[in-house]
Short mmCIF file of C-alpha atoms and ligand atoms in Angstrom, two decimals:
data_model
loop_
_atom_site.label_atom_id
_atom_site.label_comp_id
_atom_site.label_asym_id
_atom_site.label_seq_id
_atom_site.Cartn_x
_atom_site.Cartn_y
_atom_site.Cartn_z
CA UNK W 1 0.00 0.00 0.00
CA UNK W 2 0.87 3.67 0.21
CA UNK W 3 -0.31 5.20 -3.06
CA UNK W 4 -0.53 8.98 -2.76
CA UNK W 5 -2.76 10.96 -5.08
CA UNK W 6 -3.33 14.71 -5.40
CA UNK W 7 -6.37 15.60 -7.53
CA UNK W 8 -6.63 19.22 -8.65
CA UNK W 9 -5.55 20.42 -5.21
CA UNK W 10 -6.07 24.08 -4.40
CA UNK W 11 -4.84 25.74 -1.26
CA UNK W 12 -4.26 29.15 0.29
CA UNK W 13 -2.87 30.11 3.70
CA UNK W 14 -4.82 33.36 3.42
CA UNK W 15 -7.71 34.09 1.09
CA UNK W 16 -5.98 36.82 -0.91
CA UNK W 17 -3.27 34.56 -2.23
CA UNK W 18 -3.69 31.09 -3.71
CA UNK W 19 -0.56 28.98 -3.13
CA UNK W 20 -1.52 25.79 -5.00
CA UNK W 21 -3.63 26.39 -8.08
CA UNK W 22 -4.84 22.96 -9.09
CA UNK W 23 -2.07 20.41 -8.57
CA UNK W 24 -2.54 16.80 -9.70
CA UNK W 25 -0.06 13.95 -9.45
CA UNK W 26 0.22 10.40 -8.21
CA UNK W 27 2.99 8.55 -6.41
CA UNK W 28 2.25 4.87 -7.02
CA UNK W 29 2.97 2.58 -4.07
CA UNK W 30 6.70 2.04 -3.65
CA UNK W 31 7.72 4.57 -6.29
CA UNK W 32 9.55 7.88 -6.03
CA UNK W 33 8.24 11.21 -7.29
CA UNK W 34 10.30 14.34 -6.94
CA UNK W 35 8.98 17.87 -6.76
CA UNK W 36 11.45 20.52 -7.77
CA UNK W 37 11.12 24.22 -8.36
CA UNK W 38 12.15 27.64 -7.09
CA UNK W 39 11.72 28.55 -3.46
CA UNK W 40 8.22 29.80 -2.72
CA UNK W 41 6.67 27.61 -5.42
CA UNK W 42 4.64 25.64 -2.87
CA UNK W 43 6.72 22.44 -2.57
CA UNK W 44 6.78 22.19 1.23
CA UNK W 45 3.13 23.13 1.35
CA UNK W 46 2.38 19.93 -0.56
CA UNK W 47 4.05 17.84 2.16
CA UNK W 48 2.17 19.70 4.91
CA UNK W 49 -1.11 19.04 3.12
CA UNK W 50 -0.38 15.34 2.84
CA UNK W 51 -0.07 15.33 6.64
CA UNK W 52 -3.29 17.32 6.75
CA UNK W 53 -1.77 20.16 8.74
CA UNK W 54 -4.17 22.35 6.78
CA UNK W 55 -7.41 21.78 4.93
CA UNK W 56 -7.45 22.32 1.20
CA UNK W 57 -9.90 24.64 -0.53
CA UNK W 58 -10.42 22.46 -3.58
CA UNK W 59 -9.71 19.01 -4.97
CA UNK W 60 -8.81 15.87 -3.06
CA UNK W 61 -5.81 14.23 -1.45
CA UNK W 62 -6.00 10.45 -1.32
CA UNK W 63 -3.87 7.84 0.40
CA UNK W 64 -4.61 4.36 -0.89
CA UNK W 65 -7.81 5.72 -2.37
CA UNK W 66 -9.00 7.18 0.92
CA UNK W 67 -9.55 10.92 1.31
CA UNK W 68 -7.15 12.17 4.01
CA UNK W 69 -10.09 14.07 5.54
CA UNK W 70 -11.52 10.66 6.48
CA UNK W 71 -8.28 9.37 8.00
CA UNK W 72 -7.40 10.04 11.64
CA UNK W 73 -4.42 12.25 12.36
CA UNK W 74 -2.86 9.31 14.25
CA UNK W 75 -3.03 6.93 11.27
CA UNK W 76 -1.64 9.59 8.95
CA UNK W 77 1.28 10.22 11.31
CA UNK W 78 1.93 6.48 11.49
CA UNK W 79 1.79 6.03 7.72
CA UNK W 80 4.03 8.94 6.78
CA UNK W 81 7.67 9.43 7.70
CA UNK W 82 9.46 12.70 7.15
CA UNK W 83 13.08 13.70 6.84
CA UNK W 84 13.24 17.49 6.92
CA UNK W 85 16.10 19.76 5.95
CA UNK W 86 17.17 20.32 9.57
CA UNK W 87 16.36 17.57 12.01
CA UNK W 88 15.56 18.93 15.44
CA UNK W 89 16.80 16.78 18.31
CA UNK W 90 15.28 16.69 21.76
CA UNK W 91 17.38 17.49 24.77
CA UNK W 92 17.43 13.82 25.79
CA UNK W 93 19.25 10.58 25.02
CA UNK W 94 20.14 9.47 21.53
CA UNK W 95 17.91 6.43 22.07
CA UNK W 96 14.99 8.69 22.93
CA UNK W 97 15.65 10.73 19.82
CA UNK W 98 15.77 7.66 17.58
CA UNK W 99 12.60 6.29 19.21
CA UNK W 100 10.70 9.46 18.36
CA UNK W 101 7.73 8.23 16.36
CA UNK W 102 7.80 4.71 17.84
CA UNK W 103 8.18 5.08 21.56
CA UNK W 104 7.63 1.37 22.21
CA UNK W 105 10.66 0.15 20.25
CA UNK W 106 13.02 -2.20 22.09
CA UNK W 107 16.69 -1.43 22.72
CA UNK W 108 17.61 -4.08 20.12
CA UNK W 109 15.44 -2.41 17.50
CA UNK W 110 16.95 0.98 18.30
CA UNK W 111 20.46 -0.45 18.08
CA UNK W 112 19.71 -2.07 14.73
CA UNK W 113 18.20 1.12 13.29
CA UNK W 114 21.23 3.07 14.52
CA UNK W 115 23.53 0.56 12.88
CA UNK W 116 21.68 0.66 9.55
CA UNK W 117 21.80 4.45 9.66
CA UNK W 118 25.54 4.19 10.40
CA UNK W 119 25.25 6.16 13.59
CA UNK W 120 27.82 3.96 15.34
CA UNK W 121 30.80 6.01 14.32
CA UNK W 122 29.80 9.23 15.94
CA UNK W 123 28.30 7.57 19.00
CA UNK W 124 31.61 5.82 19.75
CA UNK W 125 33.35 9.08 19.20
CA UNK W 126 31.20 10.96 21.67
CA UNK W 127 30.21 8.33 24.26
CA UNK W 128 29.49 4.68 24.97
CA UNK W 129 26.01 3.71 23.93
CA UNK W 130 22.64 4.66 22.58
CA UNK W 131 21.47 5.67 26.03
CA UNK W 132 24.04 8.43 25.95
CA UNK W 133 22.76 11.91 26.63
CA UNK W 134 22.56 13.94 23.49
CA UNK W 135 21.57 16.98 25.49
CA UNK W 136 23.55 20.05 24.67
CA UNK W 137 25.91 17.93 22.62
CA UNK W 138 22.97 17.20 20.35
CA UNK W 139 23.21 20.75 19.23
CA UNK W 140 26.83 20.10 18.35
CA UNK W 141 26.15 17.10 16.12
CA UNK W 142 26.95 17.93 12.53
CA UNK W 143 24.18 18.34 9.98
CA UNK W 144 24.99 14.93 8.51
CA UNK W 145 24.90 13.26 11.93
CA UNK W 146 21.48 14.77 12.64
CA UNK W 147 20.22 13.47 9.31
CA UNK W 148 21.46 10.01 10.28
CA UNK W 149 19.34 10.26 13.43
CA UNK W 150 16.36 11.15 11.19
CA UNK W 151 17.14 8.12 9.00
CA UNK W 152 17.33 5.84 12.04
CA UNK W 153 13.95 7.20 13.14
CA UNK W 154 12.53 6.34 9.75
CA UNK W 155 13.94 2.81 9.81
CA UNK W 156 12.43 2.26 13.23
CA UNK W 157 9.06 3.77 12.37
CA UNK W 158 9.00 1.88 9.05
CA UNK W 159 6.31 4.00 7.37
CA UNK W 160 4.98 3.00 3.92
CA UNK W 161 5.19 6.65 2.83
CA UNK W 162 8.25 8.84 3.12
CA UNK W 163 8.68 12.56 2.53
CA UNK W 164 12.21 13.85 2.00
CA UNK W 165 11.86 17.62 2.25
CA UNK W 166 15.15 19.15 1.13
CA UNK W 167 16.74 16.48 3.29
CA UNK W 168 20.25 17.08 1.97
CA UNK W 169 20.05 20.77 1.05
CA UNK W 170 21.86 22.02 4.14
CA UNK W 171 24.85 19.68 3.75
CA UNK W 172 28.23 20.08 2.11
CA UNK W 173 28.58 18.12 -1.13
CA UNK W 174 30.54 15.20 0.33
CA UNK W 175 28.09 14.69 3.22
CA UNK W 176 25.19 15.27 0.83
CA UNK W 177 26.31 12.31 -1.26
CA UNK W 178 26.64 10.07 1.81
CA UNK W 179 23.25 11.02 3.19
CA UNK W 180 21.64 10.72 -0.23
CA UNK W 181 22.95 7.15 -0.50
CA UNK W 182 21.49 6.36 2.93
CA UNK W 183 18.19 7.98 1.97
CA UNK W 184 17.99 5.98 -1.24
CA UNK W 185 18.44 2.81 0.77
CA UNK W 186 15.76 3.77 3.30
CA UNK W 187 13.33 4.91 0.58
CA UNK W 188 13.53 1.65 -1.33
CA UNK W 189 10.15 -0.04 -1.33
CA UNK W 190 8.45 3.00 0.21
CA UNK W 191 6.25 5.51 -1.56
CA UNK W 192 8.60 8.46 -1.60
CA UNK W 193 7.96 12.13 -2.23
CA UNK W 194 11.27 13.96 -2.64
CA UNK W 195 11.22 17.73 -2.42
CA UNK W 196 14.33 19.27 -3.84
CA UNK W 197 15.77 22.47 -5.16
CA UNK W 198 17.85 21.09 -7.98
CA UNK W 199 17.04 18.64 -10.73
CA UNK W 200 20.50 17.08 -10.46
CA UNK W 201 19.74 15.57 -7.03
CA UNK W 202 16.68 13.60 -8.17
CA UNK W 203 18.05 11.85 -11.25
CA UNK W 204 16.62 8.43 -10.38
CA UNK W 205 13.07 9.48 -9.47
CA UNK W 206 10.32 7.72 -11.42
CA UNK W 207 8.77 11.11 -12.16
CA UNK W 208 9.92 14.67 -11.61
CA UNK W 209 7.39 17.45 -11.26
CA UNK W 210 8.49 21.02 -11.77
CA UNK W 211 6.35 23.32 -9.65
CA UNK W 212 6.24 27.04 -10.39
CA UNK W 213 3.95 29.55 -8.68
CA UNK W 214 1.70 26.78 -7.41
CA UNK W 215 1.24 25.09 -10.77
CA UNK W 216 2.91 22.13 -12.43
CA UNK W 217 5.02 23.69 -15.17
CA UNK W 218 6.60 20.47 -16.43
CA UNK W 219 6.77 16.79 -15.61
CA UNK W 220 8.66 13.74 -16.78
CA UNK W 221 11.68 11.61 -16.08
CA UNK W 222 15.04 13.28 -15.62
CA UNK W 223 16.00 12.24 -19.16
CA UNK W 224 12.81 13.67 -20.64
CA UNK W 225 13.22 16.99 -18.84
CA UNK W 226 16.86 17.28 -19.92
CA UNK W 227 15.93 16.54 -23.52
CA UNK W 228 13.35 19.32 -23.51
CA UNK W 229 15.94 21.63 -21.98
P1 ADP B 301 8.66 26.03 -1.27
O1 ADP B 301 8.71 24.82 -0.43
O2 ADP B 301 8.46 25.73 -2.73
O3 ADP B 301 9.83 26.95 -1.07
P2 ADP B 301 6.44 26.76 0.42
O4 ADP B 301 5.45 25.69 0.19
O5 ADP B 301 7.27 26.71 1.64
O6 ADP B 301 7.37 26.88 -0.87
O7 ADP B 301 5.72 28.17 0.39
C1 ADP B 301 4.88 28.57 -0.68
C2 ADP B 301 4.36 29.97 -0.41
O8 ADP B 301 3.51 29.94 0.74
C3 ADP B 301 5.45 30.99 -0.12
O9 ADP B 301 5.13 32.19 -0.77
C4 ADP B 301 5.40 31.14 1.37
O10 ADP B 301 5.78 32.44 1.72
C5 ADP B 301 3.95 30.89 1.69
N1 ADP B 301 3.78 30.31 3.02
C6 ADP B 301 4.40 29.20 3.49
N2 ADP B 301 3.99 28.91 4.73
C7 ADP B 301 3.07 29.86 5.07
C8 ADP B 301 2.27 30.12 6.22
N3 ADP B 301 2.34 29.32 7.28
N4 ADP B 301 1.45 31.20 6.20
C9 ADP B 301 1.39 31.99 5.12
N5 ADP B 301 2.10 31.82 4.00
C10 ADP B 301 2.95 30.77 3.97
P1 ADP B 302 13.18 3.37 -6.79
O1 ADP B 302 12.04 4.36 -6.79
O2 ADP B 302 13.66 3.04 -8.17
O3 ADP B 302 12.97 2.18 -5.92
P2 ADP B 302 14.66 4.84 -4.76
O4 ADP B 302 13.38 4.94 -4.02
O5 ADP B 302 15.80 4.19 -4.05
O6 ADP B 302 14.46 4.12 -6.17
O7 ADP B 302 15.13 6.30 -5.18
C1 ADP B 302 14.73 6.84 -6.39
C2 ADP B 302 15.56 8.04 -6.69
O8 ADP B 302 15.12 9.15 -5.89
C3 ADP B 302 17.01 7.90 -6.35
O9 ADP B 302 17.74 7.26 -7.35
C4 ADP B 302 17.48 9.31 -6.15
O10 ADP B 302 17.93 9.88 -7.33
C5 ADP B 302 16.22 10.00 -5.68
N1 ADP B 302 16.37 10.29 -4.28
C6 ADP B 302 16.15 9.50 -3.23
N2 ADP B 302 16.37 10.12 -2.09
C7 ADP B 302 16.75 11.38 -2.43
C8 ADP B 302 17.10 12.53 -1.70
N3 ADP B 302 17.13 12.58 -0.39
N4 ADP B 302 17.42 13.65 -2.37
C9 ADP B 302 17.38 13.66 -3.68
N5 ADP B 302 17.05 12.59 -4.43
C10 ADP B 302 16.74 11.47 -3.82
#
């Protein structure tokens, strides 16, 4: 499961200015669709609407054929994972931070998620185990390390749907490549909506949608978009 469908979605934060002006697309279960476009185009708004943070003024948003208005907030939160641009850590242990989203996970599950996200390296460097206090040090983790915590959270939560909202935009190019590799691994088999600034970072997406001023200006595979210039 996990098919996401936007049908002619319209949305405004305030009535004077429409942000999405009839946006339609589908992310088939297990596939990856990327939304690219200039800042202010409405890309992040799309991810907030999928979570139903706001109600739309027209059209429909469906998850597995069900209107998100008919789905409880709790089931939506459980079905959708999100890796944002800057992961915010709680002033608590690393284990607590990884468990965010699935509080009942066992220590073994946390350890395995941390391993898959390749968190081990920086944990050993800073302390002894996953119970270690992140605390103020959490603020000193590098951007890449914080994204690895977000990836471990996703592995643990195991949602069918994943939103990557500029997940690598704040990183230097070397770290960006590492985190992108990890994100590709974690997105495999999940319905993935990638929000990105640049076309070059979403080469492998099944479809790329170019959003401009709240409308879809172009769509196609990376190859198709390059061909059209
Ligand atoms: P993008 O992700 O493409 O940069 P956003 O979806 O974040 O664009 O924003 C689209 C437009 O909506 C922008 O003009 C932005 O200023 C506006 N906007 C975003 N969030 C809010 C909000 N909470 N209230 C009012 N306007 C907002
Ligand atoms: P598939 O949909 O073929 O199973 P993946 O889900 O692993 O493949 O990823 C599809 C493509 O989406 C990747 O090849 C990559 O180009 C792009 N992608 C995945 N994660 C990101 C990301 N965080 N930033 C940019 N692009 C990404």
